[in-house]
Short mmCIF file of C-alpha atoms in Angstrom, two decimals:
data_model
loop_
_atom_site.label_atom_id
_atom_site.label_comp_id
_atom_site.label_asym_id
_atom_site.label_seq_id
_atom_site.Cartn_x
_atom_site.Cartn_y
_atom_site.Cartn_z
CA MET Z 94 71.26 -2.63 -43.65
CA ALA Z 95 67.66 -1.74 -44.20
CA ALA Z 96 65.50 -4.47 -45.63
CA ASP Z 97 64.73 -2.58 -48.79
CA ASP Z 98 68.47 -2.42 -49.53
CA GLU Z 99 68.18 -6.05 -50.56
CA LYS Z 100 65.90 -5.12 -53.44
CA SER Z 101 67.20 -4.11 -56.81
CA ARG Z 102 66.26 -0.52 -57.55
CA SER Z 103 66.41 0.80 -61.04
CA SER Z 104 68.61 3.85 -61.50
CA HIS Z 105 66.99 7.06 -62.64
CA SER Z 106 66.66 7.21 -66.36
CA ALA Z 107 68.21 10.01 -68.34
CA ALA Z 108 65.68 9.44 -71.10
CA PRO Z 109 62.12 10.70 -70.94
CA ASP Z 110 59.36 8.10 -70.90
CA ASP Z 111 57.80 7.61 -74.28
CA GLY Z 112 54.74 5.82 -73.01
CA GLN Z 113 53.05 3.18 -75.09
CA ASP Z 114 54.20 4.57 -78.42
CA ASP Z 115 57.54 2.80 -78.09
CA GLU Z 116 56.40 -0.50 -76.63
CA ARG Z 117 56.91 -2.02 -80.03
CA ASP Z 118 60.57 -1.02 -79.95
CA GLN Z 119 61.55 -2.70 -76.70
CA ASP Z 120 62.66 -6.12 -77.98
CA LYS Z 121 63.87 -6.03 -81.53
CA SER Z 122 65.27 -9.56 -81.29
CA GLU Z 123 61.67 -10.44 -82.14
CA SER Z 124 62.39 -9.13 -85.65
CA ILE Z 125 64.46 -12.27 -86.24
CA ALA Z 126 62.08 -14.50 -88.16
CA LEU Z 127 61.82 -16.89 -91.07
CA PRO Z 128 61.93 -15.50 -94.61
CA SER Z 129 58.46 -14.79 -95.93
CA HIS Z 130 58.80 -17.47 -98.63
CA VAL Z 131 59.69 -20.26 -96.13
CA ALA Z 132 56.89 -22.21 -94.49
CA GLY Z 133 57.16 -22.58 -90.74
CA SER Z 134 57.57 -25.89 -88.95
CA GLY Z 135 58.17 -27.05 -85.40
CA THR Z 136 61.90 -27.42 -85.97
CA LEU Z 137 62.33 -24.08 -87.73
CA ASP Z 138 60.21 -22.24 -85.16
CA ARG Z 139 62.41 -23.63 -82.39
CA LEU Z 140 65.49 -22.46 -84.27
CA VAL Z 141 63.99 -18.98 -84.58
CA ASP Z 142 63.53 -18.91 -80.80
CA THR Z 143 67.11 -20.10 -80.35
CA ALA Z 144 68.41 -17.42 -82.71
CA ARG Z 145 66.47 -14.77 -80.78
CA ASP Z 146 68.06 -15.97 -77.53
CA TYR Z 147 71.52 -15.63 -79.10
CA ALA Z 148 70.63 -12.17 -80.40
CA ARG Z 149 69.72 -11.06 -76.88
CA ALA Z 150 73.10 -12.38 -75.68
CA ALA Z 151 75.02 -10.36 -78.28
CA ALA Z 152 75.60 -7.60 -75.73
CA SER Z 153 75.53 -7.38 -71.94
CA GLU Z 154 72.26 -6.70 -70.15
CA ASN Z 155 73.46 -3.27 -69.04
CA THR Z 156 74.51 -2.37 -72.58
CA LEU Z 157 71.16 -3.45 -73.98
CA LYS Z 158 69.34 -1.39 -71.35
CA ALA Z 159 71.42 1.65 -72.25
CA TYR Z 160 70.80 1.15 -75.97
CA SER Z 161 67.07 0.82 -75.31
CA LYS Z 162 67.06 4.13 -73.41
CA ASP Z 163 69.08 5.73 -76.23
CA TRP Z 164 66.48 4.71 -78.77
CA LYS Z 165 63.55 5.89 -76.68
CA HIS Z 166 65.19 9.28 -76.16
CA PHE Z 167 65.96 9.70 -79.86
CA ALA Z 168 62.50 8.53 -80.95
CA ARG Z 169 60.83 11.00 -78.61
CA TRP Z 170 63.16 13.79 -79.77
CA CYS Z 171 62.25 13.09 -83.40
CA ARG Z 172 58.54 13.20 -82.71
CA LEU Z 173 58.87 16.45 -80.79
CA LYS Z 174 60.56 17.87 -83.91
CA GLY Z 175 57.71 16.69 -86.12
CA THR Z 176 59.42 13.72 -87.75
CA GLU Z 177 59.87 9.97 -87.27
CA PRO Z 178 63.03 8.01 -86.37
CA LEU Z 179 62.52 5.56 -89.25
CA PRO Z 180 64.01 5.39 -91.79
CA PRO Z 181 67.33 6.85 -90.58
CA SER Z 182 68.22 10.36 -91.67
CA THR Z 183 71.85 11.43 -91.29
CA GLU Z 184 70.70 15.05 -91.33
CA MET Z 185 68.38 14.53 -88.34
CA ILE Z 186 70.95 12.44 -86.49
CA GLY Z 187 73.49 15.24 -86.92
CA LEU Z 188 70.98 17.77 -85.54
CA TYR Z 189 70.26 15.42 -82.63
CA LEU Z 190 73.96 15.26 -81.74
CA ALA Z 191 74.19 19.05 -81.90
CA ASP Z 192 71.20 19.33 -79.56
CA LEU Z 193 72.78 16.90 -77.07
CA ALA Z 194 76.02 18.88 -77.06
CA SER Z 195 74.45 22.32 -76.78
CA GLY Z 196 72.10 21.46 -73.94
CA SER Z 197 69.25 23.44 -75.42
CA GLY Z 198 66.00 23.32 -73.50
CA PRO Z 199 65.69 21.85 -70.00
CA SER Z 200 68.25 19.08 -70.57
CA PRO Z 201 71.89 19.76 -69.67
CA ALA Z 202 74.64 19.39 -72.26
CA LEU Z 203 76.05 15.87 -72.42
CA SER Z 204 79.72 14.92 -72.38
CA VAL Z 205 81.47 13.85 -75.57
CA SER Z 206 81.77 10.26 -74.33
CA THR Z 207 78.03 10.10 -73.60
CA ILE Z 208 77.19 11.53 -77.04
CA GLU Z 209 79.42 8.93 -78.70
CA ARG Z 210 77.69 6.23 -76.66
CA ARG Z 211 74.30 7.56 -77.79
CA LEU Z 212 75.47 7.39 -81.41
CA SER Z 213 76.61 3.80 -80.93
CA GLY Z 214 73.23 3.03 -79.41
CA LEU Z 215 71.45 4.46 -82.43
CA SER Z 216 73.68 2.49 -84.79
CA TRP Z 217 72.92 -0.74 -82.92
CA ASN Z 218 69.18 -0.07 -82.79
CA TYR Z 219 68.99 0.74 -86.50
CA ALA Z 220 70.88 -2.47 -87.29
CA GLN Z 221 68.33 -4.49 -85.29
CA ARG Z 222 65.61 -2.91 -87.41
CA GLY Z 223 67.31 -3.73 -90.69
CA PHE Z 224 68.64 -0.22 -91.37
CA THR Z 225 72.13 1.22 -91.54
CA PHE Z 226 73.48 4.72 -91.69
CA ASP Z 227 76.91 6.01 -92.58
CA ARG Z 228 78.63 7.46 -89.52
CA LYS Z 229 81.15 9.03 -91.89
CA ASP Z 230 78.42 11.03 -93.63
CA ARG Z 231 79.28 14.73 -93.40
CA HIS Z 232 76.09 15.54 -91.51
CA ILE Z 233 77.24 13.26 -88.68
CA ALA Z 234 81.04 13.13 -88.92
CA THR Z 235 81.67 16.85 -89.17
CA VAL Z 236 79.22 17.71 -86.41
CA LEU Z 237 80.76 15.10 -84.11
CA ALA Z 238 84.27 16.30 -84.95
CA GLY Z 239 83.26 19.85 -84.06
CA ILE Z 240 81.70 18.70 -80.79
CA LYS Z 241 84.91 16.89 -79.86
CA ARG Z 242 87.06 19.87 -80.75
CA LYS Z 243 84.94 22.32 -78.77
CA HIS Z 244 83.77 20.27 -75.80
CA ALA Z 245 86.16 17.35 -75.31
CA ARG Z 246 87.65 17.11 -71.81
CA PRO Z 247 89.79 14.53 -70.04
CA PRO Z 248 87.56 11.76 -68.65
CA VAL Z 249 86.33 12.26 -65.09
CA GLN Z 250 87.64 9.34 -63.07
CA LYS Z 251 86.18 7.90 -59.92
CA GLU Z 252 88.31 7.88 -56.80
CA ALA Z 253 90.33 4.73 -56.17
CA ILE Z 254 89.71 2.77 -52.98
CA LEU Z 255 93.20 2.19 -51.61
CA ARG Z 256 94.45 -0.43 -49.15
CA GLU Z 257 93.78 1.63 -46.04
CA ASP Z 258 90.32 2.51 -47.39
CA ILE Z 259 89.19 -1.06 -48.04
CA LEU Z 260 90.35 -2.14 -44.58
CA ALA Z 261 88.37 0.69 -43.00
CA MET Z 262 85.32 -0.16 -45.08
CA VAL Z 263 85.18 -3.86 -44.19
CA ALA Z 264 85.70 -2.94 -40.53
CA THR Z 265 82.31 -1.20 -40.58
CA LEU Z 266 80.49 -4.42 -41.48
CA PRO Z 267 78.90 -6.67 -38.84
CA TYR Z 268 79.55 -10.40 -38.64
CA ASP Z 269 76.00 -11.50 -39.32
CA LEU Z 270 75.14 -13.32 -42.53
CA ARG Z 271 74.57 -10.15 -44.51
CA GLY Z 272 77.83 -8.68 -43.23
CA LEU Z 273 79.73 -11.81 -44.23
CA ARG Z 274 78.35 -11.52 -47.73
CA ASP Z 275 79.15 -7.84 -48.11
CA ARG Z 276 82.65 -8.34 -46.70
CA ALA Z 277 83.28 -11.05 -49.31
CA ILE Z 278 81.95 -8.78 -52.06
CA LEU Z 279 84.28 -5.92 -51.15
CA LEU Z 280 87.41 -8.00 -50.60
CA LEU Z 281 86.88 -10.23 -53.64
CA GLY Z 282 86.03 -7.28 -55.87
CA TYR Z 283 89.10 -5.39 -54.65
CA ALA Z 284 91.61 -8.25 -54.85
CA GLY Z 285 90.23 -9.40 -58.19
CA GLY Z 286 90.02 -5.92 -59.69
CA LEU Z 287 86.50 -6.90 -60.72
CA ARG Z 288 83.71 -4.91 -62.28
CA ARG Z 289 80.54 -4.90 -60.22
CA SER Z 290 78.74 -6.89 -62.92
CA GLU Z 291 81.49 -9.52 -62.78
CA ILE Z 292 81.16 -9.86 -59.01
CA VAL Z 293 77.44 -10.59 -58.97
CA SER Z 294 77.48 -12.76 -62.12
CA LEU Z 295 79.71 -15.42 -60.52
CA ASP Z 296 78.38 -18.92 -59.87
CA VAL Z 297 79.79 -21.52 -57.52
CA GLY Z 298 80.42 -24.00 -60.32
CA LYS Z 299 80.60 -24.04 -64.10
CA ASP Z 300 77.25 -24.00 -65.92
CA ASP Z 301 75.26 -23.72 -62.67
CA THR Z 302 72.80 -21.17 -64.09
CA PRO Z 303 71.98 -19.94 -67.61
CA ASP Z 304 72.72 -16.30 -66.71
CA SER Z 305 76.12 -17.04 -65.20
CA GLY Z 306 79.03 -14.74 -66.05
CA GLY Z 307 81.69 -17.07 -64.69
CA TRP Z 308 82.52 -19.37 -61.81
CA ILE Z 309 84.92 -19.85 -58.90
CA ASP Z 310 87.31 -22.69 -58.07
CA ILE Z 311 88.60 -22.50 -54.49
CA LEU Z 312 92.06 -24.04 -54.17
CA ASP Z 313 94.60 -24.40 -51.35
CA GLN Z 314 96.54 -21.33 -52.47
CA GLY Z 315 93.60 -19.16 -53.41
CA ALA Z 316 90.63 -18.82 -55.73
CA LEU Z 317 90.62 -19.09 -59.51
CA LEU Z 318 87.92 -17.00 -61.17
CA THR Z 319 86.86 -17.77 -64.73
CA LEU Z 320 85.08 -14.70 -66.07
CA ASN Z 321 83.11 -13.93 -69.19
CA ALA Z 322 84.14 -10.27 -69.22
CA LYS Z 323 83.65 -7.38 -71.67
CA THR Z 324 86.68 -8.46 -73.71
CA GLY Z 325 85.93 -12.20 -73.62
CA TRP Z 326 86.79 -15.06 -71.32
CA ARG Z 327 89.64 -14.54 -68.89
CA GLU Z 328 90.99 -16.02 -65.66
CA ALA Z 329 91.83 -14.09 -62.50
CA GLU Z 330 93.86 -15.65 -59.70
CA ILE Z 331 93.15 -14.35 -56.20
CA GLY Z 332 95.73 -15.54 -53.70
CA ARG Z 333 95.08 -15.92 -49.99
CA GLY Z 334 95.80 -12.88 -47.83
CA SER Z 335 98.18 -12.43 -44.94
CA SER Z 336 95.40 -12.76 -42.32
CA ASP Z 337 91.87 -14.11 -42.15
CA GLN Z 338 90.54 -10.62 -41.40
CA THR Z 339 91.69 -9.28 -44.78
CA CYS Z 340 91.77 -12.44 -46.91
CA PRO Z 341 89.21 -12.35 -49.75
CA VAL Z 342 89.25 -16.12 -50.15
CA HIS Z 343 88.59 -16.69 -46.44
CA ALA Z 344 85.77 -14.14 -46.56
CA LEU Z 345 84.28 -15.96 -49.55
CA GLU Z 346 84.54 -19.34 -47.80
CA GLN Z 347 82.86 -17.95 -44.68
CA TRP Z 348 79.95 -16.56 -46.69
CA LEU Z 349 79.42 -19.73 -48.71
CA HIS Z 350 79.64 -21.90 -45.57
CA PHE Z 351 77.21 -20.00 -43.36
CA ALA Z 352 74.87 -19.19 -46.26
CA ARG Z 353 74.89 -22.89 -47.20
CA ILE Z 354 75.51 -22.13 -50.83
CA ASP Z 355 77.05 -24.91 -52.90
CA PHE Z 356 75.27 -24.34 -56.22
CA GLY Z 357 74.13 -21.40 -58.31
CA PRO Z 358 74.86 -17.71 -57.76
CA VAL Z 359 77.65 -16.94 -55.30
CA PHE Z 360 76.16 -13.68 -54.06
CA THR Z 361 72.44 -13.73 -53.35
CA ARG Z 362 69.91 -11.68 -51.48
CA THR Z 363 69.11 -12.49 -47.87
CA SER Z 364 65.83 -12.73 -46.02
CA ARG Z 365 64.34 -9.64 -44.43
CA ASN Z 366 65.80 -10.51 -41.01
CA GLY Z 367 69.17 -11.29 -42.60
CA ASN Z 368 69.34 -14.83 -41.21
CA LYS Z 369 68.88 -16.80 -44.42
CA ALA Z 370 70.36 -16.65 -47.91
CA LEU Z 371 67.78 -16.62 -50.70
CA GLU Z 372 68.14 -17.98 -54.22
CA ASP Z 373 67.89 -14.68 -56.09
CA ARG Z 374 71.12 -13.30 -57.51
CA LEU Z 375 72.11 -9.85 -56.26
CA SER Z 376 71.86 -6.90 -58.62
CA ASP Z 377 75.10 -5.16 -59.53
CA LYS Z 378 73.54 -1.99 -58.15
CA HIS Z 379 73.92 -3.50 -54.69
CA VAL Z 380 77.71 -3.35 -55.10
CA ALA Z 381 77.59 0.37 -55.91
CA ARG Z 382 75.27 1.08 -52.96
CA LEU Z 383 77.44 -1.00 -50.65
CA ILE Z 384 80.59 0.90 -51.62
CA LYS Z 385 78.99 4.29 -51.10
CA ARG Z 386 77.50 3.30 -47.75
CA CYS Z 387 80.78 1.89 -46.43
CA VAL Z 388 82.70 4.94 -47.67
CA LEU Z 389 80.46 7.15 -45.56
CA GLU Z 390 80.54 4.91 -42.49
CA ALA Z 391 84.33 4.52 -42.68
CA GLY Z 392 84.82 8.29 -42.81
CA ILE Z 393 86.75 8.24 -46.09
CA ARG Z 394 87.32 11.76 -47.47
CA SER Z 395 85.37 13.09 -44.49
CA GLU Z 396 86.63 16.62 -45.18
CA LEU Z 397 84.16 16.81 -48.08
CA PRO Z 398 80.37 17.20 -47.95
CA GLU Z 399 78.47 13.92 -48.07
CA LYS Z 400 77.13 14.57 -51.57
CA ASP Z 401 80.64 15.09 -52.95
CA ARG Z 402 81.96 12.01 -51.18
CA LEU Z 403 79.23 9.85 -52.69
CA ALA Z 404 79.93 11.23 -56.16
CA LEU Z 405 83.63 10.33 -55.90
CA PHE Z 406 83.16 6.58 -55.50
CA SER Z 407 81.49 3.89 -57.58
CA GLY Z 408 81.83 0.22 -58.42
CA HIS Z 409 84.90 1.02 -60.51
CA SER Z 410 86.64 2.36 -57.40
CA LEU Z 411 87.46 -1.23 -56.40
CA ARG Z 412 89.06 -1.94 -59.77
CA ALA Z 413 91.01 1.32 -59.74
CA GLY Z 414 92.08 0.64 -56.16
CA LEU Z 415 93.71 -2.66 -57.02
CA ALA Z 416 95.49 -1.11 -60.01
CA SER Z 417 96.72 1.78 -57.87
CA SER Z 418 97.75 -0.20 -54.77
CA ALA Z 419 99.39 -3.33 -56.21
CA GLU Z 420 103.13 -2.60 -56.17
CA VAL Z 421 104.12 -5.06 -58.89
CA ASP Z 422 105.21 -4.83 -62.50
CA GLU Z 423 102.56 -3.11 -64.60
CA ARG Z 424 102.20 -6.05 -66.96
CA TYR Z 425 100.90 -8.27 -64.11
CA VAL Z 426 98.26 -5.68 -63.26
CA GLN Z 427 97.32 -5.44 -66.94
CA LYS Z 428 96.83 -9.21 -67.17
CA HIS Z 429 94.90 -9.36 -63.92
CA LEU Z 430 92.46 -6.67 -65.04
CA GLY Z 431 92.13 -8.17 -68.52
CA HIS Z 432 93.22 -5.00 -70.31
CA ALA Z 433 94.29 -5.21 -73.94
CA SER Z 434 96.84 -2.41 -73.56
CA ALA Z 435 99.12 -0.98 -70.90
CA GLU Z 436 97.67 2.45 -71.63
CA MET Z 437 94.26 1.32 -70.41
CA THR Z 438 95.83 -0.05 -67.22
CA ARG Z 439 97.54 3.29 -66.58
CA ARG Z 440 94.16 5.03 -66.68
CA TYR Z 441 93.20 2.99 -63.64
CA GLN Z 442 96.39 3.75 -61.71
CA ARG Z 443 95.51 6.83 -59.72
CA ARG Z 444 98.93 6.92 -58.07
CA ARG Z 445 102.08 5.71 -59.77
CA ASP Z 446 105.62 6.92 -60.38
CA ARG Z 447 105.17 8.56 -63.77
CA PHE Z 448 108.90 9.27 -64.06
CA ARG Z 449 110.19 5.85 -63.02
CA VAL Z 450 111.47 5.45 -66.58
CA ASN Z 451 113.33 8.65 -67.48
CA LEU Z 452 113.72 8.72 -71.24
CA THR Z 453 115.42 12.11 -71.06
CA LYS Z 454 118.38 10.67 -69.15
CA ALA Z 455 118.26 7.47 -71.17
CA ALA Z 456 118.70 9.62 -74.31
CA GLY Z 457 121.85 11.15 -72.81
CA LEU Z 458 120.48 14.53 -71.76
#
């Protein structure tokens, strides 16, 4: 791997840069302050700082970044139209949604799911600024309903990485320190059905670092992962594999041993020559880049052009692969992935016997 692969690169932003005009909007947790009629003190000031820290933790880092980009895009759009984003105007928000859906100007039309996410981002940003708007207002609700009716499509799903794929992918990795780490990432992410953010947020032990998203306990029979996921805390059990070459727990043990990691982040960057593990936690973008690189090197879907192959796979391909490949009762997969409903689990199962339960015959027909 090239040395610069170890660095976290920011993904290209879909929102135009607003420049300095929106610097004041970047951290609205700062708006949490004492009431104007209360005199400050050392204790109260410390509590304000604590409350701001909790406010920043109200959503994941990736969600907050997305919401920040949503606000910048909307604020710039408003100013280009000769108005201001504050206070909220349901009429202007409705026009903004229509513009996103129609793709007027140089920007392409956005999907319904992205438009709904933008609306959620606006709602969150207005709330941080002490404003609210009624999403059921006719200027917003009817426009959004029309957009859904006219433009809604089934969600585009990433390709699942199946058993034969993951074996081919890990086979492309060398057995140097960096290769040991990346092998553990792929196998653990696949066997755990983990999101890429969950993989890189793991610590060796509980409460090792303030930014931890969970920790690992390695036991005789496997590894127990305690995760602070999107839907709350959950546990994922990863049993040992049938051979050391494909066992995620063995791969994890090998990485931790040779990297000499016994505290803090499980997956860290390595030195430029790849011979030493550093202290910095890996970015979740590394997982996505790793998957795409290994897909190409393993020759998966080689009948397609490289650009199309890269577009098919993402960090979620590991999670979908586990859901699609594990031949067990659906409820065990649902629990393992931390899904609230079986319907959500089925969205991840790219191949399954849809007619295993035949209600037609069960009804006597």
